[in-house]
Short mmCIF file of C-alpha atoms in Angstrom, two decimals:
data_model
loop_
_atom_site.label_atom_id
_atom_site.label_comp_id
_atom_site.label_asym_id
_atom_site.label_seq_id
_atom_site.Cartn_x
_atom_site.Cartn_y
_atom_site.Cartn_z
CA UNK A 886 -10.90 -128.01 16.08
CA UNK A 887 -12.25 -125.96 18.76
CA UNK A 888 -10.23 -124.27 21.37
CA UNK A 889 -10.32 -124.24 25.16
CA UNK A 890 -10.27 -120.57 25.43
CA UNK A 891 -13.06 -119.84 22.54
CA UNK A 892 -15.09 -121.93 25.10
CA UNK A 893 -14.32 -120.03 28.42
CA UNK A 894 -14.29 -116.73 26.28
CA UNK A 895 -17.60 -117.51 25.49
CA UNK A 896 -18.59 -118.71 29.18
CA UNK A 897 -17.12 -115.20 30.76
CA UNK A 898 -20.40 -113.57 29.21
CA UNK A 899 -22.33 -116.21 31.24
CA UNK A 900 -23.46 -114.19 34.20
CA UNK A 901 -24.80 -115.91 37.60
CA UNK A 902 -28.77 -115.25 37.28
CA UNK A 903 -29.38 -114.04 41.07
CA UNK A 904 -26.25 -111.92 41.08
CA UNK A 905 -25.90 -110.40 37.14
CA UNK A 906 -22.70 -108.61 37.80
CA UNK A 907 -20.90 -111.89 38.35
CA UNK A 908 -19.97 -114.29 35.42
CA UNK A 909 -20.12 -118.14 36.05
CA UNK A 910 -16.37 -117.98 35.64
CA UNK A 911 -15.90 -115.04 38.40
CA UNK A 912 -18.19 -117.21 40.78
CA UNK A 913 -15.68 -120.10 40.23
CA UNK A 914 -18.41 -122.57 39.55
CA UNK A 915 -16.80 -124.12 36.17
CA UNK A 916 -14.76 -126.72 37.09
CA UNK A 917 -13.52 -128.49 33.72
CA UNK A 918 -14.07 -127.87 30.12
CA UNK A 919 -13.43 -130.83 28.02
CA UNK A 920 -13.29 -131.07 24.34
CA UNK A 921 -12.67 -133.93 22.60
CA UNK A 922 -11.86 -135.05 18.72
CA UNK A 923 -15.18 -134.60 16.96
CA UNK A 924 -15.48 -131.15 18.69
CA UNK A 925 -18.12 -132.51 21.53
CA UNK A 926 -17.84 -130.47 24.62
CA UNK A 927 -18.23 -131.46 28.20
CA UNK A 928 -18.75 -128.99 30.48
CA UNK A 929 -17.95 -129.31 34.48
CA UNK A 930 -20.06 -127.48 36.76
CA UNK A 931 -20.56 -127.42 40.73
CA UNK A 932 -23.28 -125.95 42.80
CA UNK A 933 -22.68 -122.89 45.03
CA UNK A 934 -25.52 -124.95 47.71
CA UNK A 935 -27.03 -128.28 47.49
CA UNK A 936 -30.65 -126.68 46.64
CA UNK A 937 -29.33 -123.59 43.87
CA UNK A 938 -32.33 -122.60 41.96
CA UNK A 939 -30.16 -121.49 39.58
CA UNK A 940 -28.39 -124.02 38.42
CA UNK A 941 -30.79 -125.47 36.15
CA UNK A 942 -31.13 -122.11 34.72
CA UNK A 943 -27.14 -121.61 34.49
CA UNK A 944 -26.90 -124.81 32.40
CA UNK A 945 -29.42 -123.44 30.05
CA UNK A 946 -27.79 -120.07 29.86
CA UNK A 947 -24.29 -122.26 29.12
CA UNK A 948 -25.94 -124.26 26.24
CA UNK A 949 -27.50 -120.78 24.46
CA UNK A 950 -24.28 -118.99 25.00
CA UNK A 951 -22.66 -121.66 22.94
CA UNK A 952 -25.18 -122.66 20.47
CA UNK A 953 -24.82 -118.38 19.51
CA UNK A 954 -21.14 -119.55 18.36
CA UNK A 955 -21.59 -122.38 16.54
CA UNK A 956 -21.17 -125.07 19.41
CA UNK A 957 -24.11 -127.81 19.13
CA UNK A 958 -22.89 -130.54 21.28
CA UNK A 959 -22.44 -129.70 24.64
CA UNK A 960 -23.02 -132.09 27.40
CA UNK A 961 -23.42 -130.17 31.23
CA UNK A 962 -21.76 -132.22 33.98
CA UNK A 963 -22.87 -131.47 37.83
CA UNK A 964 -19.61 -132.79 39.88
CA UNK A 965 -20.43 -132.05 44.21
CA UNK A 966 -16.83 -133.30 45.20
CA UNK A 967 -15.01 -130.79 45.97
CA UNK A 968 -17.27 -128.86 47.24
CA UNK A 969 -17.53 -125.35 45.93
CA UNK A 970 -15.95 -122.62 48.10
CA UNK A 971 -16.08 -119.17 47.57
CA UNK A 972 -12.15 -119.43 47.77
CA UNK A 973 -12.82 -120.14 44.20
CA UNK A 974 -14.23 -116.84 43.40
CA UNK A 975 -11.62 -114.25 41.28
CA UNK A 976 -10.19 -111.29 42.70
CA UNK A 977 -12.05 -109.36 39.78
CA UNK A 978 -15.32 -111.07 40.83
CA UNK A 979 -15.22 -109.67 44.47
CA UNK A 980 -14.28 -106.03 42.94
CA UNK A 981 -17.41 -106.04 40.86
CA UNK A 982 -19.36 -107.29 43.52
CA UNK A 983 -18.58 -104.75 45.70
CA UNK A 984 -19.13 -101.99 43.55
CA UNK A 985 -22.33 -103.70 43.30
CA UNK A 986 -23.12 -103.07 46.55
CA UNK A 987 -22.53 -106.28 47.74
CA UNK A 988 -19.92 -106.81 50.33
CA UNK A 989 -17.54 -109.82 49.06
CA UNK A 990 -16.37 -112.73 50.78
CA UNK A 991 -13.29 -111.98 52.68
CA UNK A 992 -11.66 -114.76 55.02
CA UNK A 993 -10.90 -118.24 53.42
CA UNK A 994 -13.10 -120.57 53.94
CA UNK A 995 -11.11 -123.29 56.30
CA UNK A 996 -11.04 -120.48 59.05
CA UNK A 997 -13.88 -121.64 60.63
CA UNK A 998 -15.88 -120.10 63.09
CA UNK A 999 -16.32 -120.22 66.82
CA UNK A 1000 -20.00 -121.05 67.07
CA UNK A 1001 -21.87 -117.76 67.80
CA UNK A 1002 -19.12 -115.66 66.40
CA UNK A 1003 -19.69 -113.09 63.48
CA UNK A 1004 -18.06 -112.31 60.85
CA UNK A 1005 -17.04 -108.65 60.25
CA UNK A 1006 -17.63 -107.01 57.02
CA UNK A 1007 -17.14 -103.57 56.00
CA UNK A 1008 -19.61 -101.41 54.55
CA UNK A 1009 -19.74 -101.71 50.31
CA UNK A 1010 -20.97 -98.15 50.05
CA UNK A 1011 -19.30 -96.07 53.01
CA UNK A 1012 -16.10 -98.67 53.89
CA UNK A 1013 -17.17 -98.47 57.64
CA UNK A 1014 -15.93 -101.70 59.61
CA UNK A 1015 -19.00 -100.63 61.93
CA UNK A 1016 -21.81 -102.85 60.52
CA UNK A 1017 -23.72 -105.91 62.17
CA UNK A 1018 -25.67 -108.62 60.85
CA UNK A 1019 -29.07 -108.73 61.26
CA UNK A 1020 -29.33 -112.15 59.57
CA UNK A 1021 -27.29 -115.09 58.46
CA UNK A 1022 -29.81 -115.97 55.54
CA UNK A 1023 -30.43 -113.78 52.77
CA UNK A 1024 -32.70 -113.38 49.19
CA UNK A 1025 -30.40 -116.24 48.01
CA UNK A 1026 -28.75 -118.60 49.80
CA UNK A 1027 -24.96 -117.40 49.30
CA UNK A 1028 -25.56 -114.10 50.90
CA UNK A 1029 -26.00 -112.73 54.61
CA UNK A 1030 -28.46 -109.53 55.82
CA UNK A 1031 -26.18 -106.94 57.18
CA UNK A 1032 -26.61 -102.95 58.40
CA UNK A 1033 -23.95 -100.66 58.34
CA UNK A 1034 -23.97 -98.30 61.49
CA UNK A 1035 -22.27 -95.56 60.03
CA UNK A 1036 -23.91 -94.97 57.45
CA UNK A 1037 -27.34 -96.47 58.32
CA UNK A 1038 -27.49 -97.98 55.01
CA UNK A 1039 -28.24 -102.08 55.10
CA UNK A 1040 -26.64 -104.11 52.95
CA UNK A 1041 -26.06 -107.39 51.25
CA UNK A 1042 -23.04 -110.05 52.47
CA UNK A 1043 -21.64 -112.51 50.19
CA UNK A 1044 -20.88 -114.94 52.66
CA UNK A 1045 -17.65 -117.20 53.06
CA UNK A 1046 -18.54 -120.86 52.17
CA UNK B 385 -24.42 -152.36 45.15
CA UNK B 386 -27.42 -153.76 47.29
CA UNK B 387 -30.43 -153.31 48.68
CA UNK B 388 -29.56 -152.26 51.86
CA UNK B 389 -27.40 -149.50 50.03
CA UNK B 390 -30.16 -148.16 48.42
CA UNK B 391 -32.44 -148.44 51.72
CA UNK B 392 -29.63 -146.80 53.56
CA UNK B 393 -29.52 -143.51 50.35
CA UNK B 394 -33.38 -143.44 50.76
CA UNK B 395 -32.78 -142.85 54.65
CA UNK B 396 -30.68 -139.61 54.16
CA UNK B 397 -32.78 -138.99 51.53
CA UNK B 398 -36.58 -139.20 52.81
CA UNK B 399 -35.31 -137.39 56.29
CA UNK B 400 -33.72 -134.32 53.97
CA UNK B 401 -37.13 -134.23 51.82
CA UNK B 402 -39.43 -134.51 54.54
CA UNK B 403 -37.88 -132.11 57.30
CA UNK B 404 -37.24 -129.50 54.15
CA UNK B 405 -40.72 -129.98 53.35
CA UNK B 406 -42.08 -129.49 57.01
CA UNK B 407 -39.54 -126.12 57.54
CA UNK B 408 -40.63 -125.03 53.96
CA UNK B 409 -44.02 -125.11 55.62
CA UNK B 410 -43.29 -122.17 57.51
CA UNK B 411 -42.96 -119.92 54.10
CA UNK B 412 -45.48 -116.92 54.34
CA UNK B 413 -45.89 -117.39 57.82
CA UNK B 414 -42.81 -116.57 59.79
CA UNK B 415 -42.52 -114.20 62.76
CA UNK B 416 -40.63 -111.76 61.47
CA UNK B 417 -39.34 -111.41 57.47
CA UNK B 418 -35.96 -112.49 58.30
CA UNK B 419 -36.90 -115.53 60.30
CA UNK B 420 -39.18 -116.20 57.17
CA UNK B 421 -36.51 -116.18 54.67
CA UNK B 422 -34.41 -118.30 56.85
CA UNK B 423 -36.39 -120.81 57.43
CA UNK B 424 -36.97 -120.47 53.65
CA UNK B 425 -33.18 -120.31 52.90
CA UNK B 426 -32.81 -123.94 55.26
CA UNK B 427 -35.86 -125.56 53.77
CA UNK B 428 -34.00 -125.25 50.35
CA UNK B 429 -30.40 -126.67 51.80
CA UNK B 430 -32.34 -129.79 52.88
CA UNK B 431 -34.35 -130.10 49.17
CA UNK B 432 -31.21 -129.55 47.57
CA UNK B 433 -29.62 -132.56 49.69
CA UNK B 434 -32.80 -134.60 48.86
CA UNK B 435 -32.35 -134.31 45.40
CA UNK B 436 -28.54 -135.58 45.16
CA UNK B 437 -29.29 -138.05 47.22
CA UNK B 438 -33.21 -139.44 45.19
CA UNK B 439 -30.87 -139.25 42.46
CA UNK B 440 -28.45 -141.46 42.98
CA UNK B 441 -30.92 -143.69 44.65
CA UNK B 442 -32.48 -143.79 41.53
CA UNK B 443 -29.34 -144.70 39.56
CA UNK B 444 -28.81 -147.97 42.05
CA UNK B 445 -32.58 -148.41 41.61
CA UNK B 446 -32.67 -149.20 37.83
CA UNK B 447 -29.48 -150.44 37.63
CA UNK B 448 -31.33 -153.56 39.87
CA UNK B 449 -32.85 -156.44 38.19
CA UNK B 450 -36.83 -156.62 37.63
CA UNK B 451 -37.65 -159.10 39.87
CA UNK B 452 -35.54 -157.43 42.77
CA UNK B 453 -37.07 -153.84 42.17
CA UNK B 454 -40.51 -154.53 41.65
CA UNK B 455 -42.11 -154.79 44.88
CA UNK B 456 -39.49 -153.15 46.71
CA UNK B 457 -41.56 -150.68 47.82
CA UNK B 458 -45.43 -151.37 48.12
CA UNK B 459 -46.42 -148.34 46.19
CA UNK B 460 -48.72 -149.45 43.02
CA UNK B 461 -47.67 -145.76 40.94
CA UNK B 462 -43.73 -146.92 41.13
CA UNK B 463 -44.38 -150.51 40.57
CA UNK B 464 -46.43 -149.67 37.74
CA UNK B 465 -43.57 -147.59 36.43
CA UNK B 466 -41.29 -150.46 36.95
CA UNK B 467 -42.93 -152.75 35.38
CA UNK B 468 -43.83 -151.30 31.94
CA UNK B 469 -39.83 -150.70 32.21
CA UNK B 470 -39.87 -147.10 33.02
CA UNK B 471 -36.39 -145.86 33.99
CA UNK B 472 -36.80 -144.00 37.73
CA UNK B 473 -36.36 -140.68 38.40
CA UNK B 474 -35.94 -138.64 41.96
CA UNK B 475 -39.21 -137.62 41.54
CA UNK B 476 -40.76 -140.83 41.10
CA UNK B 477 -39.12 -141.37 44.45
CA UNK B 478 -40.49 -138.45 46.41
CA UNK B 479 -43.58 -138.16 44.79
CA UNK B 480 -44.95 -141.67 44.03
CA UNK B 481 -43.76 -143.92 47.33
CA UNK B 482 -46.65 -144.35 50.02
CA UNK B 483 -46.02 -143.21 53.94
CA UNK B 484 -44.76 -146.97 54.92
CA UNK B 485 -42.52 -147.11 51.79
CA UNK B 486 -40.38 -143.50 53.49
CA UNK B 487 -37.80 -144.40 55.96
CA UNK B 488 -37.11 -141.04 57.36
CA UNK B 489 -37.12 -140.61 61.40
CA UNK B 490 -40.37 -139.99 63.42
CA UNK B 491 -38.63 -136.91 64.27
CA UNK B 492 -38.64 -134.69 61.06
CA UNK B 493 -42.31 -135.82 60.41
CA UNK B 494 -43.67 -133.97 63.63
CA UNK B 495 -45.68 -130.96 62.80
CA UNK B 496 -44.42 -127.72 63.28
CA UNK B 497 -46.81 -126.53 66.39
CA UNK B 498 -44.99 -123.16 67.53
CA UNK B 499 -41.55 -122.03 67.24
CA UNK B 500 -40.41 -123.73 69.88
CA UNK B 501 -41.38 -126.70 68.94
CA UNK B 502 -39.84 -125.93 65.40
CA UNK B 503 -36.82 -124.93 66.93
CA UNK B 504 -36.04 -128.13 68.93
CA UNK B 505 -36.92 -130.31 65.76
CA UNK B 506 -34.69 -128.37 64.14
CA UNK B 507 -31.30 -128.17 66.46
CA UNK B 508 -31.88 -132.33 67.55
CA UNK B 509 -31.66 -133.01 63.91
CA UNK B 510 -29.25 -130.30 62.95
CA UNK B 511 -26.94 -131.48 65.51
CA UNK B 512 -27.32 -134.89 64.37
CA UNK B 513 -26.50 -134.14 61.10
CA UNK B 514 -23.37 -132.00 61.58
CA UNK B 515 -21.67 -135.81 63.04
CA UNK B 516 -23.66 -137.74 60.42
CA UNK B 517 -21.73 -135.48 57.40
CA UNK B 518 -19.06 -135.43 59.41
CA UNK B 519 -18.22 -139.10 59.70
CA UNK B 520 -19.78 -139.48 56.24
CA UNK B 521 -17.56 -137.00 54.13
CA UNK B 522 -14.64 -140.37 55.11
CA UNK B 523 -17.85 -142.77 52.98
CA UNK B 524 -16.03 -145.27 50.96
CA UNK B 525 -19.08 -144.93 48.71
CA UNK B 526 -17.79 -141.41 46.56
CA UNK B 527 -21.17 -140.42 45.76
CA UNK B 528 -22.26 -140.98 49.48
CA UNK B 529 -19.12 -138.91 50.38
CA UNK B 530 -19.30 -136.42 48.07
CA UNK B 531 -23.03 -135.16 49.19
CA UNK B 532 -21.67 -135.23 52.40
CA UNK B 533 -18.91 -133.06 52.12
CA UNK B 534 -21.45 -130.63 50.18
CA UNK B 535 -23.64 -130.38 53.08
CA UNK B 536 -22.00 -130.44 55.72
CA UNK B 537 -20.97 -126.80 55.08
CA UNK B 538 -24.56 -126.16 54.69
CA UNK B 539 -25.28 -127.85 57.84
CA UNK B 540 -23.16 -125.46 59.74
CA UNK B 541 -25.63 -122.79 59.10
CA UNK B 542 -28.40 -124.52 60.21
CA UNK B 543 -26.42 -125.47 63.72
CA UNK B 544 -26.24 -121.74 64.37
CA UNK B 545 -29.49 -120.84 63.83
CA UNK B 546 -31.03 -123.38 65.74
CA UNK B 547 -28.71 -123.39 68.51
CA UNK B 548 -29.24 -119.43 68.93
CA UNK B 549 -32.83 -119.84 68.80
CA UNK B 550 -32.50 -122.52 71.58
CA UNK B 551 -30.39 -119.96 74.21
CA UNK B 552 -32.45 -117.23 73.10
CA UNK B 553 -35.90 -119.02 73.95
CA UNK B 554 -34.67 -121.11 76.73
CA UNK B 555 -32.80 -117.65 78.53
CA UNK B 556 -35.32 -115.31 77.50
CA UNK B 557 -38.79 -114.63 78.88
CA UNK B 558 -40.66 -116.82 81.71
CA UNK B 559 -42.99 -117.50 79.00
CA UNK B 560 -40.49 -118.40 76.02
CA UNK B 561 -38.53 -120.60 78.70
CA UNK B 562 -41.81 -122.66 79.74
CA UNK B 563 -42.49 -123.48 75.87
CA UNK B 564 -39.25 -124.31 75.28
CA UNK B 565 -39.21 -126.48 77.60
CA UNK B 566 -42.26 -128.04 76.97
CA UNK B 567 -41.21 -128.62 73.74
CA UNK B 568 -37.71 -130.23 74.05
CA UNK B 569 -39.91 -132.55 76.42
CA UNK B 570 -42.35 -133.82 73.99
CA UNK B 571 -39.98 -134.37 71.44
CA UNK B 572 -37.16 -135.92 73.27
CA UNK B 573 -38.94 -139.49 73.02
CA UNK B 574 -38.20 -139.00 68.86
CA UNK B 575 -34.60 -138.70 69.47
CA UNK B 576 -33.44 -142.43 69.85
CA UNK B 577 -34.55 -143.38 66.94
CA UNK B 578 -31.44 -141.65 64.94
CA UNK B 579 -28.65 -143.79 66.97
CA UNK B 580 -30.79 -147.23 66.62
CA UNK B 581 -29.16 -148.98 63.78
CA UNK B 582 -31.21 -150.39 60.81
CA UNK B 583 -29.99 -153.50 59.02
CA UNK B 584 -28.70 -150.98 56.31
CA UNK B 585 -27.36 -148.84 58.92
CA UNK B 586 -25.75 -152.29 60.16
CA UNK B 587 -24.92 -153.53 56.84
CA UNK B 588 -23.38 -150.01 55.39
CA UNK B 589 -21.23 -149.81 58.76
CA UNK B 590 -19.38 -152.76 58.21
CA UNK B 591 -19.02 -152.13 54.44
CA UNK B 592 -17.25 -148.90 55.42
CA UNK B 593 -20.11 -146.69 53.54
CA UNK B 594 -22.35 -146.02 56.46
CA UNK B 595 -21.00 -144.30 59.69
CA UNK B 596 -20.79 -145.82 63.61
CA UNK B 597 -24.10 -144.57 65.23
CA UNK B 598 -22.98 -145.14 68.75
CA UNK B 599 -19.84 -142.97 68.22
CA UNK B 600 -22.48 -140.36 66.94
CA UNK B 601 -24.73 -141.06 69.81
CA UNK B 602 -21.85 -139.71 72.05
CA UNK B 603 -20.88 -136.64 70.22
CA UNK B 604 -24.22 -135.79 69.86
CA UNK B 605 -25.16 -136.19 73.37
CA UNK B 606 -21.88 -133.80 74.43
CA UNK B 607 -22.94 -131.30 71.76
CA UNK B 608 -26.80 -131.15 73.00
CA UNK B 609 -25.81 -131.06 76.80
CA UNK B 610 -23.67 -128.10 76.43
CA UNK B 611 -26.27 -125.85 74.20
CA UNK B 612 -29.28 -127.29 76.63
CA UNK B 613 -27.10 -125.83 79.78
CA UNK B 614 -26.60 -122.66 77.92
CA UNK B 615 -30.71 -122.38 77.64
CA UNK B 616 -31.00 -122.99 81.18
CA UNK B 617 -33.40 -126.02 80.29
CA UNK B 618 -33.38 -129.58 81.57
CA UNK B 619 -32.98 -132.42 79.78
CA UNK B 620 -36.21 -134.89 80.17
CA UNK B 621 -35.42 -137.59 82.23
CA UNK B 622 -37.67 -140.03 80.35
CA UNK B 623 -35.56 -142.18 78.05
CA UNK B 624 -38.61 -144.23 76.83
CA UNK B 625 -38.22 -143.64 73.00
CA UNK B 626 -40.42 -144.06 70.26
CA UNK B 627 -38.90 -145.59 66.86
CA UNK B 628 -39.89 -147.40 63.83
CA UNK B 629 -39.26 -144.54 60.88
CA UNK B 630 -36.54 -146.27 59.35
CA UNK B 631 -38.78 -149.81 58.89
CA UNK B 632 -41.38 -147.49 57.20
CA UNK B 633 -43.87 -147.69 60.84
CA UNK B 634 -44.72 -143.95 60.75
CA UNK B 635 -46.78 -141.41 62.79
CA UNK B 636 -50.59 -140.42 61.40
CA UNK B 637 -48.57 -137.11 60.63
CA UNK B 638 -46.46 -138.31 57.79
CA UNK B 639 -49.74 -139.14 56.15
CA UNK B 640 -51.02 -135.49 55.74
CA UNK B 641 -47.99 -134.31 55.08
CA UNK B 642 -47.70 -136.82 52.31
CA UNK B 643 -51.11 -135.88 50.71
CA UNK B 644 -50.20 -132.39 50.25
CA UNK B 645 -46.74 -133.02 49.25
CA UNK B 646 -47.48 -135.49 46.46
CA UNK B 647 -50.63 -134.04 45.57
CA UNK B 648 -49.99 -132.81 42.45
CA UNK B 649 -48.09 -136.27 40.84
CA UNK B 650 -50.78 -138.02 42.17
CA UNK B 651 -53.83 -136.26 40.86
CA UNK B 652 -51.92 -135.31 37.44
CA UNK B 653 -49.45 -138.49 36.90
CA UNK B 654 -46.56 -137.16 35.05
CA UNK B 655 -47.39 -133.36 35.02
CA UNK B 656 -44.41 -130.90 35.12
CA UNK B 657 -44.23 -127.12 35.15
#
């Protein structure tokens, strides 16, 4: 009989394609892991956006990681409702992001914005509160152009969804 | 399930496809590279959305009975489909319908033009949308509500970036302010068309899946008014309106923008990469 954690041990070396240093499990995208009697698992994911290019690759990344133990019969479940949040995302995941060089998501999500305010993020590499964003959209769709103007360096924002 | 259900999922769906596909136009050939990779960034939100919604559309399509899907649409690559028994797929539905088959609004077919004209395509229907999800997320349909829910919080992007681009055009230069205006002129007659109700907009109302379209009209209007003010432009005193996207009556430009689109499916049925 398998066991739950064998499965999310195994999906903890899962890491998000467009950001490596995160695991699927730090990005808080699985949402269920079923197992039933004859050992068939069912696996609960949710998009970060509607239009992820990655999630097709995630699911393939899922069903290799678990073939490599032994698990042949894995069914991959997209589920929209709730909608993901980056509320969802560990406390270890932002740490490892940030010593990335990515700046993590920092206010919960259900603060929401006036509509041309910004949000503030410090700088990953220098700490400096003193940054500005020079765009709202990013390489992927999660993540916000920012410069820091202390240390001149510009850098990525994870941003709050 | 019904037809008009199904009609009413390929509404959301075609206007997500088609306006994605028009913004994703603009890849390559932004102003600037972060304008580019926003507009890039959008155009994906709105494909995303598309595909959610093609795909349940095609789950209530084969679920119907043959005689009540075939035909449906006049398109002879899906009804050939259909009738050797061929189970549907989103991409049959984006790639093999015709231009009257499409039910999306006149307005997210117009061509691009400048960024001004881009930009006021862009905030009218981002606008819209933001109510639309909004009123939507409450769907008694879950699937309806759950894509709803999903992009709404993408939708809340787009608002900002359109409605910046509006103030900063509309307040910026003489020049910018003239072609802005211009703009919001010659596409204000496409706007009616989102708040006049379609017998599945009608029918998914009362049904408590669809939303009310004149208590959208409202908060729409308020929402537009204020950003318009803040661009120091006028609203266009011509309410004459042109309509007939949702009964499949489209403009010449959904037809190019079909050909290139479908291109592909149609010149190699079946081919994937």
């Amino acid at each position: 009989m398998l066991q739950q954690s064998e499965i999310y041990k195994c999906l903890a070396t899962v890491a998000d394609p467009e950001v490596p240093v995160l695991s699927i499990l730090d990005l808080g995208i699985v949402r269920e892991v079923i197992i039933n009697e004859q050992d068939e698992v069912t696996i609960i994911i949710t998009p970060t956006y509607s239009g992820c290019p990655a999630m097709d690759i995630i699911a393939m990344q899922i069903r290799f990681a678990l073939l490599a133990i032994g698990v042949l019969k894995v069914s991959i479940q997209h589920q929209l409702s709730p909608a993901w949040t980056t509320d969802w995302m560990s406390d270890e995941g932002k740490e490892k992001l940030r010593a990335y060089g990515i700046a993590p998501p920092h206010r919960k999500s259900t603060d929401t914005l006036a509509l041309f305010e910004e949000e503030i993020t410090s700088c990953p590499k220098c700490g400096s509160p003193n940054t500005e964003m020079t765009s709202q959209f990013g390489a992927t769709s999660c993540k916000a152009l920012y410069r820091c103007c202390s240390c001149q360096e510009p850098f990525e924002y994870f941003k709050c969804h | 399930m019904s037809i008009q259900q199904l009609f009413y999922t390929l509404q959301l769906a075609d206007n997500a496809l088609i306006n994605g596909h028009r913004l994703s136009e603009w890849c390559g050939h932004g102003p600037v590279l972060e304008q580019d990779i926003a507009l890039s960034n959008i155009s994906l939100d709105h494909l995303g959305q598309a595909r959610s919604l093609y795909q349940y559309a095609a789950a209530q399509m084969n679920a119907l009975p043959m005689d009540a899907k075939l035909n449906l649409f006049a398109s002879v690559a899906l009804n050939d489909k259909i009738s050797k028994g061929e189970t549907i797929e989103e991409d049959d539905l984006a790639f093999l319908r015709d231009s009257w088959d499409f039910k999306n609004l006149l307005l997210v077919e117009q061509p691009n033009e400048d960024w001004a004209y881009t930009i006021v395509r862009s905030f009218l229907f981002d606008v819209f949308n933001l109510y639309l999800f909004n009123s939507l997320k409450n769907s008694k349909e879950e699937q309806i509500a759950a894509i709803a829910e999903k992009s709404l919080k993408e939708v809340t992007y787009h608002i900002r970036w359109s409605s910046e681009w509006m103030i900063r055009l509309g307040d910026g230069t003489e020049e910018s302010h003239r072609r802005l205006q211009q703009a919001f002129n010659d596409r204000w007659m496409f706007s009616g068309e989102m708040f006049e109700a379609s017998n599945a907009d009608k029918e998914m109302l009362q049904e408590g899946i669809g939303v009310d379209l004149t208590l959208i009209k409202n908060q729409w209007q308020q929402h537009i008014s204020k950003v318009v003010e803040e661009a120091t432009i006028m609203l266009p005193t011509n309410n004459w309106m042109q309509t007939g996207g949702k009964q499949g009556k489209h403009t010449e430009q959904l037809g190019y923008l079909l050909t290139e689109l479908q291109f592909m499916q149609r010149a190699y049925p079946n081919m994937e990469w």
